[in-house]
Coordinates of C-alpha atoms in Angstrom, one line a residue:
Chain A
X1 CA 1.2 -3.6 12.6
X2 CA 0.0 -4.5 8.3
X3 CA 2.1 -1.7 6.2
X4 CA 1.9 -1.3 2.5
X5 CA 5.4 -3.6 2.5
X6 CA 3.1 -6.6 3.0
X7 CA 1.0 -5.6 0.1
X8 CA 3.7 -4.9 -2.0
X9 CA 5.3 -8.2 -0.5
X10 CA 1.6 -10.6 -1.3
X11 CA 1.9 -8.7 -5.0
X12 CA 5.1 -9.8 -5.6
X13 CA 4.6 -13.3 -4.9
X14 CA 1.4 -12.9 -7.1
X15 CA 3.9 -12.1 -10.1
X16 CA 5.9 -15.0 -9.6
X17 CA 3.2 -16.9 -9.5
X18 CA 1.8 -15.4 -12.8
X19 CA 4.6 -15.5 -14.2
X20 CA 6.0 -19.1 -13.6
X21 CA 2.1 -20.0 -14.9
X22 CA 3.0 -18.0 -18.0
X23 CA 5.8 -19.9 -18.7
X24 CA 5.7 -22.5 -18.1
X25 CA 2.3 -24.0 -18.7
X26 CA 1.4 -24.9 -22.2
X27 CA -2.0 -24.1 -23.1
X28 CA -3.1 -20.7 -23.9
X29 CA -6.2 -20.2 -22.0
X30 CA -3.9 -20.6 -18.8
X31 CA -0.8 -18.2 -20.2
X32 CA -4.1 -15.6 -21.0
X33 CA -5.5 -16.5 -17.2
X34 CA -2.0 -16.6 -15.9
X35 CA -1.6 -12.6 -17.5
X36 CA -4.5 -11.9 -15.5
X37 CA -3.2 -12.7 -12.3
X38 CA 0.1 -10.5 -13.3
X39 CA -1.6 -7.6 -13.6
X40 CA -3.8 -8.1 -10.8
X41 CA -0.4 -7.9 -8.7
X42 CA 0.5 -4.9 -10.8
X43 CA -3.1 -3.4 -9.6
X44 CA -1.9 -4.6 -5.6
X45 CA 0.9 -2.6 -6.0
X46 CA -1.0 0.3 -7.5
X47 CA -3.3 0.3 -4.8
X48 CA -1.0 -0.3 -2.1
X49 CA 1.2 2.7 -3.3
X50 CA -2.1 5.1 -3.7
X51 CA -3.4 4.4 -0.6
X52 CA 0.4 5.5 1.4
X53 CA 0.5 8.9 -0.7
X54 CA -2.7 10.0 0.9
X55 CA -6.2 10.7 -0.6
X56 CA -5.3 12.9 -3.2
X57 CA -2.5 11.1 -5.4
X58 CA -4.8 7.7 -3.8
X59 CA -7.2 8.4 -6.1
X60 CA -5.2 8.9 -8.6
X61 CA -3.7 5.9 -8.2
X62 CA -7.3 4.8 -8.4
X63 CA -8.0 5.8 -11.6
X64 CA -5.0 4.6 -13.2
X65 CA -6.4 0.6 -11.9
X66 CA -9.3 1.5 -13.4
X67 CA -7.5 2.0 -16.8
X68 CA -5.8 -1.0 -16.5
X69 CA -8.4 -3.1 -15.2
X70 CA -10.3 -1.8 -19.0
X71 CA -7.6 -2.6 -20.5
X72 CA -6.8 -6.1 -19.0
X73 CA -10.2 -6.6 -19.7
X74 CA -10.6 -6.2 -23.2
X75 CA -6.8 -7.2 -23.6
X76 CA -8.3 -11.1 -22.4
X77 CA -12.3 -10.3 -24.9
X78 CA -9.4 -10.6 -27.8
X79 CA -7.1 -12.5 -26.4
X80 CA -10.0 -15.7 -25.9
X81 CA -10.6 -14.5 -29.5
X82 CA -7.6 -14.9 -31.0
X83 CA -7.3 -18.1 -29.3
X84 CA -11.2 -19.4 -30.7
X85 CA -10.1 -18.0 -34.3
X86 CA -6.2 -21.0 -34.1
X87 CA -8.7 -23.2 -32.4
X88 CA -10.9 -23.2 -35.5
X89 CA -7.9 -23.7 -37.6
X90 CA -5.9 -26.3 -36.0
X91 CA -8.3 -27.8 -33.1
X92 CA -5.5 -27.3 -30.5
X93 CA -4.9 -24.4 -28.2
X94 CA -1.2 -25.9 -27.5
X95 CA 1.2 -23.3 -27.4
X96 CA 3.7 -25.7 -29.2
X97 CA 1.5 -26.0 -31.9
X98 CA 1.1 -22.5 -32.9
X99 CA 0.2 -21.8 -36.5
X100 CA 3.3 -21.0 -38.5
X101 CA 3.4 -17.3 -38.6
X102 CA 5.5 -15.6 -41.5
X103 CA 6.6 -11.7 -42.6
Chain B
X1 CA -8.7 -7.9 13.8
X2 CA -7.6 -6.0 9.9
X3 CA -3.8 -6.9 10.3
X4 CA -5.5 -10.8 10.8
X5 CA -8.1 -10.4 7.7
X6 CA -6.2 -9.3 5.3
X7 CA -3.7 -13.0 6.0
X8 CA -6.3 -14.5 5.7
X9 CA -7.0 -13.1 2.1
X10 CA -3.1 -13.0 1.1
X11 CA -3.3 -16.4 1.6
X12 CA -6.1 -16.8 0.0
X13 CA -5.5 -15.3 -3.1
X14 CA -1.5 -17.4 -3.1
X15 CA -2.8 -20.6 -2.5
X16 CA -5.7 -19.9 -5.0
X17 CA -2.5 -18.3 -7.3
X18 CA -0.9 -21.0 -7.3
X19 CA -3.6 -24.2 -7.9
X20 CA -4.4 -22.3 -10.8
X21 CA -1.7 -22.5 -12.2
X22 CA 0.3 -24.8 -11.6
X23 CA -2.9 -27.7 -9.8
X24 CA -1.2 -31.1 -8.6
X25 CA -4.6 -32.7 -8.3
X26 CA -6.2 -31.5 -11.8
X27 CA -5.0 -30.4 -15.2
X28 CA -8.7 -29.3 -16.3
X29 CA -8.5 -25.7 -17.1
X30 CA -12.2 -24.9 -15.5
X31 CA -10.7 -26.1 -12.0
X32 CA -8.2 -23.2 -12.9
X33 CA -10.0 -20.3 -13.9
X34 CA -12.6 -21.4 -10.9
X35 CA -9.3 -20.7 -8.2
X36 CA -8.0 -18.2 -10.6
X37 CA -12.0 -16.8 -9.0
X38 CA -11.7 -17.1 -5.4
X39 CA -7.7 -15.5 -6.2
X40 CA -9.2 -12.6 -7.9
X41 CA -11.8 -12.5 -5.1
X42 CA -8.9 -12.5 -2.3
X43 CA -7.8 -9.4 -4.0
X44 CA -10.1 -7.9 -4.2
X45 CA -10.6 -7.9 -0.4
X46 CA -7.5 -6.8 -0.5
X47 CA -8.4 -3.7 -1.8
X48 CA -11.0 -2.9 0.6
X49 CA -8.4 -3.2 2.9
X50 CA -6.4 -0.7 1.3
X51 CA -10.1 1.6 1.5
X52 CA -9.9 1.2 -2.0
X53 CA -13.8 -0.2 -1.6
X54 CA -15.1 1.1 -4.7
X55 CA -11.5 -0.9 -6.8
X56 CA -12.9 -3.9 -4.7
X57 CA -16.5 -3.8 -6.5
X58 CA -15.5 -3.2 -10.0
X59 CA -13.3 -6.4 -8.5
X60 CA -15.1 -8.4 -8.5
X61 CA -18.0 -7.8 -11.1
X62 CA -15.4 -7.0 -14.3
X63 CA -13.1 -9.6 -13.1
X64 CA -14.2 -12.1 -10.8
X65 CA -18.0 -11.6 -12.8
X66 CA -17.3 -10.9 -16.8
X67 CA -13.4 -11.7 -17.6
X68 CA -13.9 -15.1 -15.5
X69 CA -17.3 -15.8 -17.0
X70 CA -15.5 -14.9 -20.6
X71 CA -13.1 -17.9 -19.7
X72 CA -15.4 -20.1 -18.7
X73 CA -17.5 -19.5 -22.1
X74 CA -14.6 -19.9 -24.0
X75 CA -13.3 -23.0 -21.8
X76 CA -16.0 -25.2 -22.6
X77 CA -17.0 -23.7 -26.0
X78 CA -13.2 -25.7 -26.7
X79 CA -13.0 -29.0 -26.7
X80 CA -9.4 -29.0 -24.4
X81 CA -10.2 -32.9 -22.9
X82 CA -6.6 -34.1 -25.3
X83 CA -5.1 -31.6 -24.3
X84 CA -5.2 -32.4 -20.2
X85 CA -3.2 -35.6 -21.5
X86 CA 0.0 -33.6 -22.5
X87 CA 3.1 -33.4 -19.1
X88 CA 4.5 -30.5 -18.9
X89 CA 9.0 -30.8 -20.0
X90 CA 10.2 -31.0 -16.2
X91 CA 12.9 -29.8 -16.9
X92 CA 12.2 -26.1 -17.9
X93 CA 9.5 -26.0 -15.7
X94 CA 11.1 -26.1 -12.8
X95 CA 14.2 -23.7 -14.5
X96 CA 10.8 -21.0 -15.1
X97 CA 9.5 -21.8 -11.8
X98 CA 12.6 -21.6 -10.0
X99 CA 13.2 -18.2 -11.7
X100 CA 10.2 -16.7 -11.4
X101 CA 9.7 -17.5 -7.3
X102 CA 13.8 -16.2 -7.9
X103 CA 12.3 -12.9 -8.8
X104 CA 9.3 -13.0 -6.3
X105 CA 11.7 -13.5 -3.3
X106 CA 13.9 -10.7 -4.3
X107 CA 11.2 -8.5 -4.5
X108 CA 9.5 -9.0 -1.8
X109 CA 12.7 -9.0 0.9
X110 CA 13.8 -5.6 -0.7
X111 CA 9.7 -4.4 -0.1
X112 CA 9.5 -5.9 3.9
X113 CA 13.3 -4.9 4.5
X114 CA 12.7 -0.6 4.2
X115 CA 10.0 0.0 7.4
X116 CA 7.1 1.6 6.1
X117 CA 5.7 4.7 7.9
X118 CA 3.4 4.0 10.8
X119 CA 0.4 5.8 10.0
X120 CA -0.8 6.3 6.5
X121 CA -3.2 8.2 5.4
X122 CA -6.6 7.1 4.9
X123 CA -7.4 7.0 1.3
X124 CA -10.8 8.5 -0.2
X125 CA -11.8 4.9 -2.7
X126 CA -16.1 5.4 -2.2
X127 CA -17.4 6.4 -5.7
X128 CA -17.8 10.1 -5.2
X129 CA -14.4 11.2 -5.2
X130 CA -13.7 8.8 -7.9
X131 CA -16.7 9.9 -10.5
X132 CA -15.9 13.3 -9.9
X133 CA -12.7 12.8 -11.0
X134 CA -13.0 10.6 -14.0
X135 CA -15.1 13.3 -15.6
X136 CA -12.6 16.1 -14.8
X137 CA -9.1 15.6 -14.2
X138 CA -9.0 11.6 -16.1
X139 CA -11.5 12.7 -19.4
X140 CA -8.8 11.9 -21.1
X141 CA -7.4 9.0 -20.3
X142 CA -11.4 7.3 -19.6
X143 CA -11.9 8.6 -23.5
X144 CA -9.3 7.2 -24.7
X145 CA -10.3 3.7 -22.5
X146 CA -13.5 3.5 -23.6
X147 CA -12.3 4.1 -27.9
X148 CA -9.6 1.0 -27.2
X149 CA -12.6 -0.8 -25.8
X150 CA -14.4 -0.4 -28.9
X151 CA -11.6 -1.1 -31.2
X152 CA -11.6 -3.9 -28.8
X153 CA -14.7 -5.2 -29.4
X154 CA -15.3 -4.6 -32.4
X155 CA -12.0 -6.8 -33.0
X156 CA -13.7 -9.8 -31.2
X157 CA -16.4 -9.8 -33.8
X158 CA -14.5 -9.5 -36.3
X159 CA -12.4 -12.2 -35.0
X160 CA -14.5 -14.7 -33.8
X161 CA -17.2 -14.9 -37.4
X162 CA -17.8 -18.2 -38.8
X163 CA -15.6 -17.7 -41.6
X164 CA -12.8 -15.3 -41.3
X165 CA -12.6 -13.8 -44.7

């Protein structure tokens, strides 16, 4: 019998994989992809809790997941535009050579 | 049957997610992006198993469709061939992975330690209930997300102009 705890465990492992990727990879696009993976793990957690809570709270959880998906889409769009702008200046998407930020 | 599907989707999501962030066979970002798309589709299968049917469709349409196309587009736009030759710093990478995996093991052990209720009530995940709630109780978050999307769109257009002012 699969309970919500199994989904929580899968989400935790997915989050761990995303966190490891965000910490270890130095290519900024791959870091952004790892962040997407972590966001997905959080969404999976929300849906599992929503199913556990029954359909009234469950549809609330689903709505928050939809908000999270929209925000993640906006975030990846802005992030990719930033990477593109930095790449135009420095010909590199490598994080160790990030532009010298001042202020 | 549903238990079997859960294990299949969970295994596909975890393996494809791992291959997306740390592929031992190639350091090509394109391969990572495609594996990430596979992981996102598997997570959408998990959503469907949780009776959130509409969310499963949204996940495939927006994540595996729009966002991944955006990623692939930018990866192909940038010339990242020289990035592949770099090697990761071994000690820092190992330390960070060990830390992240220890966190994952801790949380999943805690999650699996407590036994859940045997029969969770069904989740109303169809489009009808969600649409009604979205335009009544959730109107304010909906509008906030709309404003956020407009702001993000304007920002992206400004950022990706040919020459920044």
